DNA sequence: AAAGTAACTTGCACTATACAAGCTATTATT
DNA sequence: AATAATAGCTTGTATAGTGCAAGTTACTTT
């Protein structure tokens, strides 16, 4: 099975977990998805999260998440053009994964709390 | 809040997802957990998985997972001493996270399948 | 005695991440 | 009119993580 560019979409194996981790297996991607699920939309809103993501990493991850079809860019103004980042259904559908992670994290890191959705 | 060595257990923030990703946010840790959940126990069994993890990475991750309290080593023979790796409850409790990831992966990478539990 | 096996470790090249600074186009302030 | 501020980046450099190959130790099997 190949994508439109002819390269296999099964980068490491035919396991759904391995394929998912090819896109999400790092310290930042799922935190960005978390922010977007919580209602954040703009670059500076994500930058303001307490984990202090470096700006080059955020720009890189947004590009990769867009290429992976989890996120789309939407201009909210021209002159100068500025973008909001919106989850696609594919991205939204990660909500149960994040919820399971939250449950586990709260059980084993007592004292942690999820931020409230901000709108 | 600090652990027994006095360093904060909240490495990046007080978010349960961020804390979880400090331990699991890479391309390999969750795949090792997957193997152990499927019933694999020994170094070579994990090495035999189709993703072809490099041996130095596997050794490193098993050490880190043990340090994080997700896995324990158990000798299954002496002379020479050989170990099996067993999930703790903390590790077992990641099952719902993996199940959610499998569901997502199967939906968006059609053609993927999870390996059967091998015992 | 030689080869094989399990569980690693070591060395080196390559890639990813972190931190700091700089850039571009525009709006707001003095 | 000049200066500062803001959003959304890019670039450069240093450190950390990953991948591949080979080597090590302590046995067991042929």
Short mmCIF file of N, CA and C (backbone and C1' of nucleotides) in Angstrom, two decimals, chain C residues 1-19:
data_model
loop_
_atom_site.label_atom_id
_atom_site.label_comp_id
_atom_site.label_asym_id
_atom_site.label_seq_id
_atom_site.Cartn_x
_atom_site.Cartn_y
_atom_site.Cartn_z
P DA C 1 40.83 -27.36 22.91
"O5'" DA C 1 40.56 -28.33 21.65
"C5'" DA C 1 40.95 -28.08 20.28
"C4'" DA C 1 39.79 -27.61 19.44
"C3'" DA C 1 39.64 -26.08 19.39
"O3'" DA C 1 39.65 -25.72 18.01
"C1'" DA C 1 37.53 -27.10 19.87
P DA C 2 39.45 -24.28 17.42
"O5'" DA C 2 37.89 -24.38 17.07
"C5'" DA C 2 37.45 -25.36 16.13
"C4'" DA C 2 36.00 -25.07 15.77
"C3'" DA C 2 35.70 -23.59 15.47
"O3'" DA C 2 34.90 -23.54 14.29
"C1'" DA C 2 34.33 -24.35 17.26
P DA C 3 34.25 -22.16 13.71
"O5'" DA C 3 32.74 -22.28 14.24
"C5'" DA C 3 32.00 -23.48 14.00
"C4'" DA C 3 30.62 -23.33 14.62
"C3'" DA C 3 29.96 -21.98 14.35
"O3'" DA C 3 28.63 -22.21 13.92
"C1'" DA C 3 29.98 -22.42 16.68
P DG C 4 27.59 -21.03 13.61
"O5'" DG C 4 26.71 -21.03 14.95
"C5'" DG C 4 26.10 -22.25 15.41
"C4'" DG C 4 25.31 -21.96 16.68
"C3'" DG C 4 24.48 -20.67 16.61
"O3'" DG C 4 23.16 -20.97 17.03
"C1'" DG C 4 25.83 -20.68 18.57
P DT C 5 21.96 -19.93 16.88
"O5'" DT C 5 21.77 -19.42 18.38
"C5'" DT C 5 21.56 -20.36 19.43
"C4'" DT C 5 21.49 -19.60 20.75
"C3'" DT C 5 20.75 -18.27 20.64
"O3'" DT C 5 19.72 -18.26 21.60
"C1'" DT C 5 22.81 -18.00 21.77
P DA C 6 18.59 -17.09 21.62
"O5'" DA C 6 18.99 -16.30 22.93
"C5'" DA C 6 19.03 -16.98 24.18
"C4'" DA C 6 19.50 -15.99 25.24
"C3'" DA C 6 18.79 -14.64 25.17
"O3'" DA C 6 18.39 -14.28 26.49
"C1'" DA C 6 21.14 -14.34 25.02
P DA C 7 17.52 -13.00 26.75
"O5'" DA C 7 18.64 -11.92 27.07
"C5'" DA C 7 19.44 -12.09 28.22
"C4'" DA C 7 20.53 -11.03 28.22
"C3'" DA C 7 20.02 -9.59 27.99
"O3'" DA C 7 20.63 -8.71 28.92
"C1'" DA C 7 21.81 -10.05 26.60
P DC C 8 19.85 -7.42 29.44
"O5'" DC C 8 19.99 -6.24 28.52
"C5'" DC C 8 20.96 -5.71 27.61
"C4'" DC C 8 22.39 -6.03 27.82
"C3'" DC C 8 23.28 -4.81 27.64
"O3'" DC C 8 23.78 -4.37 28.89
"C1'" DC C 8 24.03 -6.66 26.30
P DT C 9 24.23 -2.83 28.93
"O5'" DT C 9 25.62 -2.78 28.14
"C5'" DT C 9 26.78 -3.41 28.67
"C4'" DT C 9 27.98 -3.05 27.81
"C3'" DT C 9 28.23 -1.54 27.68
"O3'" DT C 9 29.62 -1.32 27.91
"C1'" DT C 9 28.02 -2.50 25.52
P DT C 10 30.17 0.17 27.99
"O5'" DT C 10 30.81 0.41 26.54
"C5'" DT C 10 31.70 -0.54 25.97
"C4'" DT C 10 32.07 -0.11 24.55
"C3'" DT C 10 32.28 1.40 24.37
"O3'" DT C 10 33.56 1.59 23.79
"C1'" DT C 10 30.83 0.54 22.69
P DG C 11 34.17 3.06 23.59
"O5'" DG C 11 33.90 3.31 22.05
"C5'" DG C 11 34.38 2.37 21.09
"C4'" DG C 11 34.02 2.82 19.69
"C3'" DG C 11 34.13 4.33 19.47
"O3'" DG C 11 34.77 4.55 18.21
"C1'" DG C 11 31.95 3.59 18.87
P DC C 12 35.27 6.02 17.78
"O5'" DC C 12 34.23 6.36 16.62
"C5'" DC C 12 34.04 5.45 15.54
"C4'" DC C 12 32.81 5.84 14.76
"C3'" DC C 12 32.70 7.34 14.46
"O3'" DC C 12 32.41 7.51 13.08
"C1'" DC C 12 30.68 6.53 15.35
P DA C 13 32.69 8.96 12.35
"O5'" DA C 13 31.35 9.11 11.50
"C5'" DA C 13 30.88 8.02 10.72
"C4'" DA C 13 29.38 8.15 10.57
"C3'" DA C 13 28.91 9.52 10.05
"O3'" DA C 13 28.01 9.31 8.97
"C1'" DA C 13 27.75 8.94 12.05
P DC C 14 27.47 10.54 8.07
"O5'" DC C 14 25.98 10.73 8.63
"C5'" DC C 14 25.12 9.58 8.73
"C4'" DC C 14 23.90 9.94 9.54
"C3'" DC C 14 23.26 11.27 9.13
"O3'" DC C 14 21.88 11.00 8.88
"C1'" DC C 14 23.52 11.15 11.48
P DT C 15 20.87 12.09 8.14
"O5'" DT C 15 19.85 12.41 9.34
"C5'" DT C 15 19.20 11.34 10.02
"C4'" DT C 15 18.57 11.90 11.29
"C3'" DT C 15 17.73 13.16 11.08
"O3'" DT C 15 16.46 12.89 11.63
"C1'" DT C 15 19.21 13.42 12.93
P DA C 16 15.25 13.94 11.61
"O5'" DA C 16 15.14 14.35 13.16
"C5'" DA C 16 15.17 13.36 14.17
"C4'" DA C 16 15.13 14.02 15.53
"C3'" DA C 16 14.16 15.19 15.66
"O3'" DA C 16 13.52 15.03 16.91
"C1'" DA C 16 16.36 15.89 16.26
P DT C 17 12.37 16.00 17.43
"O5'" DT C 17 13.19 16.91 18.45
"C5'" DT C 17 13.83 16.30 19.57
"C4'" DT C 17 14.56 17.34 20.37
"C3'" DT C 17 13.72 18.57 20.73
"O3'" DT C 17 13.73 18.69 22.15
"C1'" DT C 17 15.85 19.19 19.87
P DA C 18 13.10 19.93 22.93
"O5'" DA C 18 14.35 20.92 23.05
"C5'" DA C 18 15.45 20.56 23.88
"C4'" DA C 18 16.36 21.76 24.08
"C3'" DA C 18 15.64 23.04 24.49
"O3'" DA C 18 16.39 23.61 25.56
"C1'" DA C 18 16.93 23.43 22.54
P DC C 19 15.85 24.80 26.42
"O5'" DC C 19 16.65 26.04 25.83
"C5'" DC C 19 18.07 26.07 25.88
"C4'" DC C 19 18.60 27.18 25.02
"C3'" DC C 19 17.89 28.52 25.20
"O3'" DC C 19 18.85 29.46 25.67
"C1'" DC C 19 18.26 28.03 22.92
#
